[in-house]
Structures are given as structure tokens and as C-alpha cells.
Short mmCIF file of C-alpha atoms in Angstrom, two decimals:
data_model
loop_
_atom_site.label_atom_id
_atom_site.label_comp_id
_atom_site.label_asym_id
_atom_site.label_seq_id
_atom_site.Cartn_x
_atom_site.Cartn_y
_atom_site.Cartn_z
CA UNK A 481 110.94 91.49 39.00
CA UNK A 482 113.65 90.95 41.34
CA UNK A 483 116.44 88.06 41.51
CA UNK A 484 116.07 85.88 44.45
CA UNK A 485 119.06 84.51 46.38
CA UNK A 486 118.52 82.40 49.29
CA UNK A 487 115.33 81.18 51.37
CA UNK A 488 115.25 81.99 54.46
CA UNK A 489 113.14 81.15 57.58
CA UNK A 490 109.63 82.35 57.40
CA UNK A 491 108.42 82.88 61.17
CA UNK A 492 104.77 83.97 61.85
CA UNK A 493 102.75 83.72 65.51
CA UNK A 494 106.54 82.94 66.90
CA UNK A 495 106.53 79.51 64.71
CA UNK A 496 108.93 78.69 62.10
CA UNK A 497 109.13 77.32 59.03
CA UNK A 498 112.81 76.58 58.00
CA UNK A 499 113.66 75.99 54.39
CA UNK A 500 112.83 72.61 53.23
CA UNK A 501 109.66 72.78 56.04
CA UNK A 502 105.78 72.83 55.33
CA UNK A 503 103.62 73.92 58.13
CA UNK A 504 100.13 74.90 59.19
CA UNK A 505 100.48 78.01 61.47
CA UNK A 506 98.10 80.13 63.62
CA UNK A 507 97.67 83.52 64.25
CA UNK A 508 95.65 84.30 67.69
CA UNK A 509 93.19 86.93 66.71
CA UNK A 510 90.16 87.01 69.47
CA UNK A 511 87.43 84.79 71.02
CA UNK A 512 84.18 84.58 70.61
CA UNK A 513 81.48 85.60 73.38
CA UNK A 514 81.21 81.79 74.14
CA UNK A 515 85.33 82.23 75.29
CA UNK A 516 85.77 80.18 71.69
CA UNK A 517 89.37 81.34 70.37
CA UNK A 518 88.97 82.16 66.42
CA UNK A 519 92.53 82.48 64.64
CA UNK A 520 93.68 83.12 61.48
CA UNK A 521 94.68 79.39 59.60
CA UNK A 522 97.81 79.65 57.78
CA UNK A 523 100.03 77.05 55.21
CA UNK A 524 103.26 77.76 54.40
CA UNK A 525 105.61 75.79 52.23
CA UNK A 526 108.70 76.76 51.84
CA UNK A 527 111.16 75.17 49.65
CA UNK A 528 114.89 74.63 49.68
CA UNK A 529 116.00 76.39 46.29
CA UNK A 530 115.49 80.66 46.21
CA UNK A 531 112.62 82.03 44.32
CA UNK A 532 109.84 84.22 45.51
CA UNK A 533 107.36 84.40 48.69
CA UNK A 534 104.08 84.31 47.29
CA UNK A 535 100.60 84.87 48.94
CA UNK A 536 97.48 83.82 48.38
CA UNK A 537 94.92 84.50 49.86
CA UNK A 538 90.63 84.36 49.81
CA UNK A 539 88.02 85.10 52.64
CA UNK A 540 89.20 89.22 52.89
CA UNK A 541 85.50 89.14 53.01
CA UNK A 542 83.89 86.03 55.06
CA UNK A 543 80.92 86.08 52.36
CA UNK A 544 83.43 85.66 49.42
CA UNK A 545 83.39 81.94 48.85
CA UNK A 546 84.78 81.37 45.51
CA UNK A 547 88.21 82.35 46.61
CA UNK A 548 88.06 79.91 50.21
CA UNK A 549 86.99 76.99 47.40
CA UNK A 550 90.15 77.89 45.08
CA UNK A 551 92.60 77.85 47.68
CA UNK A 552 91.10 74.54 49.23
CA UNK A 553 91.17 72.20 45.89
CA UNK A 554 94.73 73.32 45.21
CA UNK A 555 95.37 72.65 48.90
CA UNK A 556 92.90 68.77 48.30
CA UNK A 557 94.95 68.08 44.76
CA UNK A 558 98.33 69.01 46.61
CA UNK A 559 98.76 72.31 44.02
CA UNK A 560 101.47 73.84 46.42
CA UNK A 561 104.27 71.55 46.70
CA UNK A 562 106.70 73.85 45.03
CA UNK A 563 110.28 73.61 43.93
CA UNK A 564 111.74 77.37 44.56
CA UNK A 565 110.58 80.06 47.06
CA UNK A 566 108.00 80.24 49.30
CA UNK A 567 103.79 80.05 49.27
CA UNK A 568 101.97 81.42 52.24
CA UNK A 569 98.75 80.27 52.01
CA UNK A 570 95.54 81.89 53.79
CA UNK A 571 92.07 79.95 52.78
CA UNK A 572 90.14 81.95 55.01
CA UNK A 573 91.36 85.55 56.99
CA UNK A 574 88.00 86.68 57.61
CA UNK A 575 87.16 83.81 59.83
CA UNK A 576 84.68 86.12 61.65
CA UNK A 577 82.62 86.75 58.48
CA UNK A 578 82.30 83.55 56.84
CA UNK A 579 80.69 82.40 60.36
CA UNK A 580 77.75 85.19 60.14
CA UNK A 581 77.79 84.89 56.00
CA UNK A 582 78.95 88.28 56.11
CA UNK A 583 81.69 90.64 53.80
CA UNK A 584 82.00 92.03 57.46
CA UNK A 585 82.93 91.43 61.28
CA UNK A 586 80.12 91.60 63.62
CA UNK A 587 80.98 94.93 64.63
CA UNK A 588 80.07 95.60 60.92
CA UNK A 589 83.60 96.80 60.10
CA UNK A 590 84.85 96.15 56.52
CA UNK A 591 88.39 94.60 57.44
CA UNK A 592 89.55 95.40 53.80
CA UNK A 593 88.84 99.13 54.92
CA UNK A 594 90.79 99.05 58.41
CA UNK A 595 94.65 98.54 57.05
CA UNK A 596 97.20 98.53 58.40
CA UNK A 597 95.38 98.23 61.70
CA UNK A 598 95.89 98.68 65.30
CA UNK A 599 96.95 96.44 67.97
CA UNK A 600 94.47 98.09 70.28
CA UNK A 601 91.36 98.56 67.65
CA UNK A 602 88.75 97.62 67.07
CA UNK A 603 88.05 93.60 65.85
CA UNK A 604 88.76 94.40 61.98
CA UNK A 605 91.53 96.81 62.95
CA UNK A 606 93.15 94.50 65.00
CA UNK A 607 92.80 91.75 62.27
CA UNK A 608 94.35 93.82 59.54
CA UNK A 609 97.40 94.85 62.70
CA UNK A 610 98.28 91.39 62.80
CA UNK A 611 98.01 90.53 59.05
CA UNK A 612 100.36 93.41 58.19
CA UNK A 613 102.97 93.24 61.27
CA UNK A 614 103.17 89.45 59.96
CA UNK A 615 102.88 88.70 56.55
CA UNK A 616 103.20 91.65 54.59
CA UNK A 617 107.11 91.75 56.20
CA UNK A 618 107.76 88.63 54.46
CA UNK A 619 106.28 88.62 51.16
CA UNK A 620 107.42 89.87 47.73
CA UNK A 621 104.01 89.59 46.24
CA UNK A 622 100.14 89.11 46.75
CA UNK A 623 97.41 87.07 45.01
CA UNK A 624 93.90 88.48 46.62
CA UNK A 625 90.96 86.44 45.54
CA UNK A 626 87.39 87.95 45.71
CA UNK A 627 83.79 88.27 44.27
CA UNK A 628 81.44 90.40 43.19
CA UNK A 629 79.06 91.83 46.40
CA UNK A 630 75.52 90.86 47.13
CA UNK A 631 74.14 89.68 43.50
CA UNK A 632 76.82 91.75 41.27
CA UNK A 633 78.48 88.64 39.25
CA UNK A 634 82.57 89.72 38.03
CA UNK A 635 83.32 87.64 35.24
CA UNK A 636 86.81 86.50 35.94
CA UNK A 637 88.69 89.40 35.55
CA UNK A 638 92.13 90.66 37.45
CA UNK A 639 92.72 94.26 38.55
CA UNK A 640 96.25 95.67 38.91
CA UNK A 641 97.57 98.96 40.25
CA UNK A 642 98.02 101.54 37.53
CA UNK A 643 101.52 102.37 36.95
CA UNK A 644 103.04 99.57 38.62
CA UNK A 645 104.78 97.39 36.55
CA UNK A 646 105.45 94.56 38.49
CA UNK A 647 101.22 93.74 38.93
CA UNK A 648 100.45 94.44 35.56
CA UNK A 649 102.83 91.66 34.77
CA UNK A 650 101.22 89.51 37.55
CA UNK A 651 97.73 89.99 36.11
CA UNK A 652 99.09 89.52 32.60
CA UNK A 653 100.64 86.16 33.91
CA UNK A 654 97.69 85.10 35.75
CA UNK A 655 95.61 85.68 32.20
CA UNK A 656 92.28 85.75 33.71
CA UNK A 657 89.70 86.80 30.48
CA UNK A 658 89.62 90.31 31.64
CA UNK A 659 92.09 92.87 33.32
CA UNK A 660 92.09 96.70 34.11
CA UNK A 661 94.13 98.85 36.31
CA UNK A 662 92.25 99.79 39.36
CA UNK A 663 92.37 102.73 41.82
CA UNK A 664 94.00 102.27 44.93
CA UNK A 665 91.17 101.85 47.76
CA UNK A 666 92.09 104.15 50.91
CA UNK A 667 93.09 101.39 54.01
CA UNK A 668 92.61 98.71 51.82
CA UNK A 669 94.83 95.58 51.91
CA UNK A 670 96.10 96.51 48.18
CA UNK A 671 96.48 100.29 49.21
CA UNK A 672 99.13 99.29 52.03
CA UNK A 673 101.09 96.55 50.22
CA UNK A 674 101.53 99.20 47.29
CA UNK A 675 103.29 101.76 49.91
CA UNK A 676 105.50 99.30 50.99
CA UNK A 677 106.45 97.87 47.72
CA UNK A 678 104.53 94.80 47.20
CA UNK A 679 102.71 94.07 44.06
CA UNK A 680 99.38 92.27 44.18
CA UNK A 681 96.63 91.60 41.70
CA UNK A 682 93.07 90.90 42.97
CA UNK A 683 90.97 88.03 41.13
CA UNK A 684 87.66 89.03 41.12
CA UNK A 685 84.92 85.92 39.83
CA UNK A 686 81.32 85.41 40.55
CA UNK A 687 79.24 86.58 43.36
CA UNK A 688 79.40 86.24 47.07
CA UNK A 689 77.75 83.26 48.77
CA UNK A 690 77.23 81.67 45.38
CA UNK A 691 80.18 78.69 43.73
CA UNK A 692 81.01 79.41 40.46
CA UNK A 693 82.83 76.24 39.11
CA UNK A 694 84.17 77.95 35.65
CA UNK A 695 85.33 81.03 37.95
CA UNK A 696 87.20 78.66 40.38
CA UNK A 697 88.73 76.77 37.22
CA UNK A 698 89.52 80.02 36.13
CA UNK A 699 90.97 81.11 39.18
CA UNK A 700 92.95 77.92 40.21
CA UNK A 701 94.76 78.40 36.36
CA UNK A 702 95.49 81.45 37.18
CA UNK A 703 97.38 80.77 40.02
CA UNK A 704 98.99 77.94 38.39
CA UNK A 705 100.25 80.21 35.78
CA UNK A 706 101.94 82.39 38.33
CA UNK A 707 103.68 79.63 40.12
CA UNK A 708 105.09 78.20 37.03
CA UNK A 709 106.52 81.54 35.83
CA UNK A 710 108.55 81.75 38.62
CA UNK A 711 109.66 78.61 38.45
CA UNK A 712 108.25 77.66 41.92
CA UNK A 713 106.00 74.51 39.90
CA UNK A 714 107.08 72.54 36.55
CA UNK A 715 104.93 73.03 33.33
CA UNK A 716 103.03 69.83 33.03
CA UNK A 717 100.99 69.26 29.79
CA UNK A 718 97.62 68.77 31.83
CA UNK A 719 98.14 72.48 33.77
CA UNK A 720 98.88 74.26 30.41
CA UNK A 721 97.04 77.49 30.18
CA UNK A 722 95.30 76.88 26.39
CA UNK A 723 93.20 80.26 26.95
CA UNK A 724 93.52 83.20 24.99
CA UNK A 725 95.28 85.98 26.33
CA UNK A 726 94.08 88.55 28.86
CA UNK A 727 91.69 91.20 27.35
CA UNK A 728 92.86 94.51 28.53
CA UNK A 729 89.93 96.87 29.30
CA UNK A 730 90.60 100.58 29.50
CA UNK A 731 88.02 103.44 30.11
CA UNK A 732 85.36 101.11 32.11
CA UNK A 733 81.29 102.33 33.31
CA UNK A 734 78.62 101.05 35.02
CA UNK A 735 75.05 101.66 33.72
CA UNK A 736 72.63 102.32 36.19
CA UNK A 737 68.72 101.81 36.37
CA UNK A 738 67.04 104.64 34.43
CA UNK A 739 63.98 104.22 37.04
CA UNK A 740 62.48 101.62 39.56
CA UNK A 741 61.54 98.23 37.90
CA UNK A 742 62.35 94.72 37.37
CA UNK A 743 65.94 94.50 35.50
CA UNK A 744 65.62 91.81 32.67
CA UNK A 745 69.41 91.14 30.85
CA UNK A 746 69.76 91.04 27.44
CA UNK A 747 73.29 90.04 27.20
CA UNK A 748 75.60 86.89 28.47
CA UNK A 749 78.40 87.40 30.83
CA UNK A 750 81.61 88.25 29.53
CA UNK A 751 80.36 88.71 25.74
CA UNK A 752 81.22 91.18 23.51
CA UNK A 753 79.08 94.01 22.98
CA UNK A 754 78.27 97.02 20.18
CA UNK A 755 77.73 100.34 20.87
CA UNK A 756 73.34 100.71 21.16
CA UNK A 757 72.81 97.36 21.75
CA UNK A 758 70.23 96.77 24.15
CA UNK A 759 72.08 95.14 27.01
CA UNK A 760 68.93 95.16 29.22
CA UNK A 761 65.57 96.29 29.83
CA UNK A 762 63.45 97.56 33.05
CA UNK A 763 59.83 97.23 33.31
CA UNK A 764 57.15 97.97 36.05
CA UNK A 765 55.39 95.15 37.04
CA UNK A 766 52.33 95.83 34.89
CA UNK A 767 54.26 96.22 31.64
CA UNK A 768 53.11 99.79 31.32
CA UNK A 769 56.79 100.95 30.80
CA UNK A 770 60.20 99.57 29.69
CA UNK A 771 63.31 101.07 29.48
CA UNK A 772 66.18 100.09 27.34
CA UNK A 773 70.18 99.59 28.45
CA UNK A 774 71.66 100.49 25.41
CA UNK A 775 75.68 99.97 25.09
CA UNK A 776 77.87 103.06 25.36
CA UNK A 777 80.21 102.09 23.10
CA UNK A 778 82.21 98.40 21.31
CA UNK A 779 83.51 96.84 24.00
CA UNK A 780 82.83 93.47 26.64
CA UNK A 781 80.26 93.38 29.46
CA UNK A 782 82.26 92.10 32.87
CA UNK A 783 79.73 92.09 35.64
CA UNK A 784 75.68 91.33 35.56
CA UNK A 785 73.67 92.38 38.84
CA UNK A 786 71.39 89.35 39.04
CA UNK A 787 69.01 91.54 41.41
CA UNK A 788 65.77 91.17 39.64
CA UNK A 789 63.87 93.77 41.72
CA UNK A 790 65.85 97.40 41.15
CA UNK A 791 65.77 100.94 42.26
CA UNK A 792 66.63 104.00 40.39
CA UNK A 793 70.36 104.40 40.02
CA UNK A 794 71.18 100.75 41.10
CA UNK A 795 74.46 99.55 39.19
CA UNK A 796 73.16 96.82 36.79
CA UNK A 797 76.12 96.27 34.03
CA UNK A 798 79.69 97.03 34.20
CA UNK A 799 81.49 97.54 30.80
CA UNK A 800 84.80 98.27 28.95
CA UNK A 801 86.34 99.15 25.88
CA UNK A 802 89.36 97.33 24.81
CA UNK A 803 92.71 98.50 25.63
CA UNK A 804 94.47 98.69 21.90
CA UNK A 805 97.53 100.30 23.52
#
């Protein structure tokens, strides 16, 4: 991690925000067919005293609502009025999707698939244009807060960027129960902040379109933890992390539906597991058949699919062995 020696002004959309300042800002992304102008919301403290610029940020996906409710009970309990640095806060960047309930934009283009974007794109393209061209210039490093799709459920877990230091030490300072490295997603928002030197971690907790209060608890301690590291926060007794450290999961599978049935779990979110135990079962209707999830291995199951209904191949659990390295 780098030393930090002054603040300096942080200008987005053409406003400033001077040391000292707090702001909400805008950026102008499109209109709706109604001639409606939808922008991007933005909240950016920025203190007198150097330190880091920090972003967080939820809504990547509009359907992703865990992350929108972190960011706005920090924002309700006044959780960014920090000391050092800089936060640049986005609740919501996929304004467009959390209006249709969607991951997507109504052209049905996966924004976190269309970095860094073109001025002249398409509607996600021209999202992730903006976002880069005016954050990602600013920012030393990223917190991205997501969910599982559809009915996959993530217990809390953080994923990092293999063989980069500085957001393994992120996720290890966020101490989420669960953390892995994770491949590098082509055009994603992670993908592009890597190439230009900017570590980020992405929380992953619950399901979309579904609260998860421990998840957001989770989440907004998390954060917390990475604000008082650097300083930016003081340690209070009440926002001590008291949880365990991170579990590090290495070598990581799904399991899959052995056929077409109704997918019963056997097995608690986030619980240890031993290799052959049945982690689920899935049965025809008629209860001529069942067939047994057995566990590959010792390890933690991270991620339920709370479809009841299943296909053939569908991904229903997602495990790991421990990382003893």
C-alpha cells in the first residue's frame, strides 16, 4: 500500500469537491423514452488530512439489492464522515436496472460486461465510458458490492484478484467469513481497474432481489474495517470487528444436478462440510428416484441455489477446501 501525501480536489460531471467539502454529485447518463433524465447519484466526502480515495459502490447490477441497502444505512447512520482521504460513494450505478428489477439495461446489456465503454455505445457501454473516464482516474482502490444471481445465495464471502497483493490485503481487512482469489472477468469493472492499477475486492452476500440482514451486517463491518485501517474512521468499541478471521478457500466447485428433479438441501449455508456427505438430494415428483449430492472433499459450502424446480446440469452448491497455505 502506498503513502498518501496531500488531498486534493476530486472533480466529477465538472463539480468539485475541495478538501474539507462533502457533496452529492451527478453524472448525466441518458433519458428515458418519457424525456425523464436518469443519472448516476454520487457522495463524496473528502477530508482535509491525506489518506486514500476509496470507492464503494452497489447496484453494478440494478437487481442486486443487498449492496444499494449497505451503502444507504452507512449513508442513514452517517458511517462516512471520515478523518483522512477521500470516500466516493455510489448507492446505485445501475439506475436503469433497479427500475425494470433487472442485473441488466433494457437493451439487455450486462454493464459489468461493457468496460471501459464508449462514449458513442450503446446504453451499458456508455455507462461504463463515463464511470471509467470519471472515477476510476481518481481512485486508489474499489469496494464492489454484489449478490448471488436469480436464486443462487453467496454466503458473505470476498473475492480478490490472484496475485495482487494489494486486494488480497483488502479482502483480508474486510474479513468477510469467506475469501478466494477470483479470475479476472473479460470487460468487467474489476478486469479494467486491475490494468490500470487499482485494487478492488468484490463482496458477494445473498441473492438478488431478496434483503439479507446478516449479509448487510456483514457487509457494512466489512467496510468499516477497511476505513479504520486506513485511518480514514477511529476504532470505536461498538464497530469492533469480534469475528473470526477470513476463511481462505482454495481449489473451489460447483456440483451440478445429476438429472431433472426437485433439489432438496441437506446442508446450512456457510457450514462446514466432510467429504461424502450428502449435501443434497433430487427427486422426481413421484418419489420414484433420488439422487444424492455427496461432498467432494472437507471443506465449507458458500452458495445454496434456492431453485426448488431443477434441470440437469443446473449449479446447485458451490464449495471449497480450505486454504492451509
Amino acid at each position: 500500500m502506498e503513502s498518501f501525501l496531500e488531498n486534493k480536489d476530486i472533480v466529477i460531471g465538472g463539480e468539485k469537491v475541495a478538501p474539507g467539502q462533502e457533496k452529492w454529485l451527478h453524472i448525466n447518463i441518458d433519458r428515458l423514452p418519457t424525456g425523464t433524465i436518469i443519472d448516476i447519484p454520487i457522495y463524496v466526502v473528502n477530508a482535509t488530512e491525506p489518506g486514500p480515495v476509496i470507492l464503494i459502490q452497489a447496484g453494478l447490477h440494478g437487481d442486486e439489492i443487498n449492496g444499494i441497502e449497505i451503502v444507504r444505512r452507512m449513508l442513514q447512520k452517517k458511517k462516512f464522515k471520515i478523518q483522512r482521504g477521500a470516500v466516493i460513494v455510489v448507492p446505485l450505478l445501475n439506475v436503469f436496472g433497479f427500475l425494470h428489477f433487472s442485473r441488466d439495461v433494457p437493451d439487455g446489456k450486462d454493464v459489468n460486461r461493457s468496460f471501459p465503454g464508449s462514449k458513442t455505445g450503446s446504453l451499458a457501454s456508455r455507462i461504463a465510458y463515463y464511470y471509467t473516464t470519471q472515477i476510476f482516474p481518481l481512485i486508489n482502490f474499489g469496494i464492489d458490492l454484489h449478490t448471488g444471481g436469480g436464486r443462487l445465495a453467496n454466503y458473505p464471502q470476498t473475492r480478490f484478484t490472484k496475485d495482487d497483493k494489494d486486494s488480497k490485503l483488502l479482502a483480508e481487512i474486510f474479513n468477510a467469513p469467506f475469501s478466494f482469489p477470483s479470475g479476472l472477468i473479460a470487460n468487467s469493472f474489476r478486469k479494467v481497474a486491475y490494468t490500470k492499477g487499482i485494487a478492488t475486492i468484490v463482496y458477494e452476500a445473498g441473492e438478488s432481489m431478496r434483503f439479507d440482514h446478516s449479509a448487510i451486517v456483514e457487509g457494512i463491518q466489512g467496510i468499516q474495517n477497511i476505513l479504520t485501517y486506513f485511518k480514514m474512521t477511529p476504532q470505536s468499541s461498538s464497530g469492533k470487528d469480534k469475528r473470526p478471521p477470513t476463511i481462505h478457500l482454495s481449489q473451489r466447485r460447483w456440483l451440478r444436478a445429476p438429472t431433472a428433479g426437485m433439489f432438496v438441501p441437506k446442508v446450512l449455508n456457510g457450514t462446514p462440510i466432510k467429504k461424502n456427505q450428502v449435501l443434497g438430494i433430487v427427486s422426481d415428483t413421484f418419489a420414484k428416484y433420488v439422487k444424492e449430492i455427496k461432498a467432494p472433499y472437507d471443506g465449507y459450502v458458500f452458495c445454496i441455489n434456492h431453485q426448488g424446480v431443477v434441470n440437469q446440469g443446473d449449479a446447485l452448491l458451490h464449495v471449497g477446501t480450505v486454504d492451509l497455505a
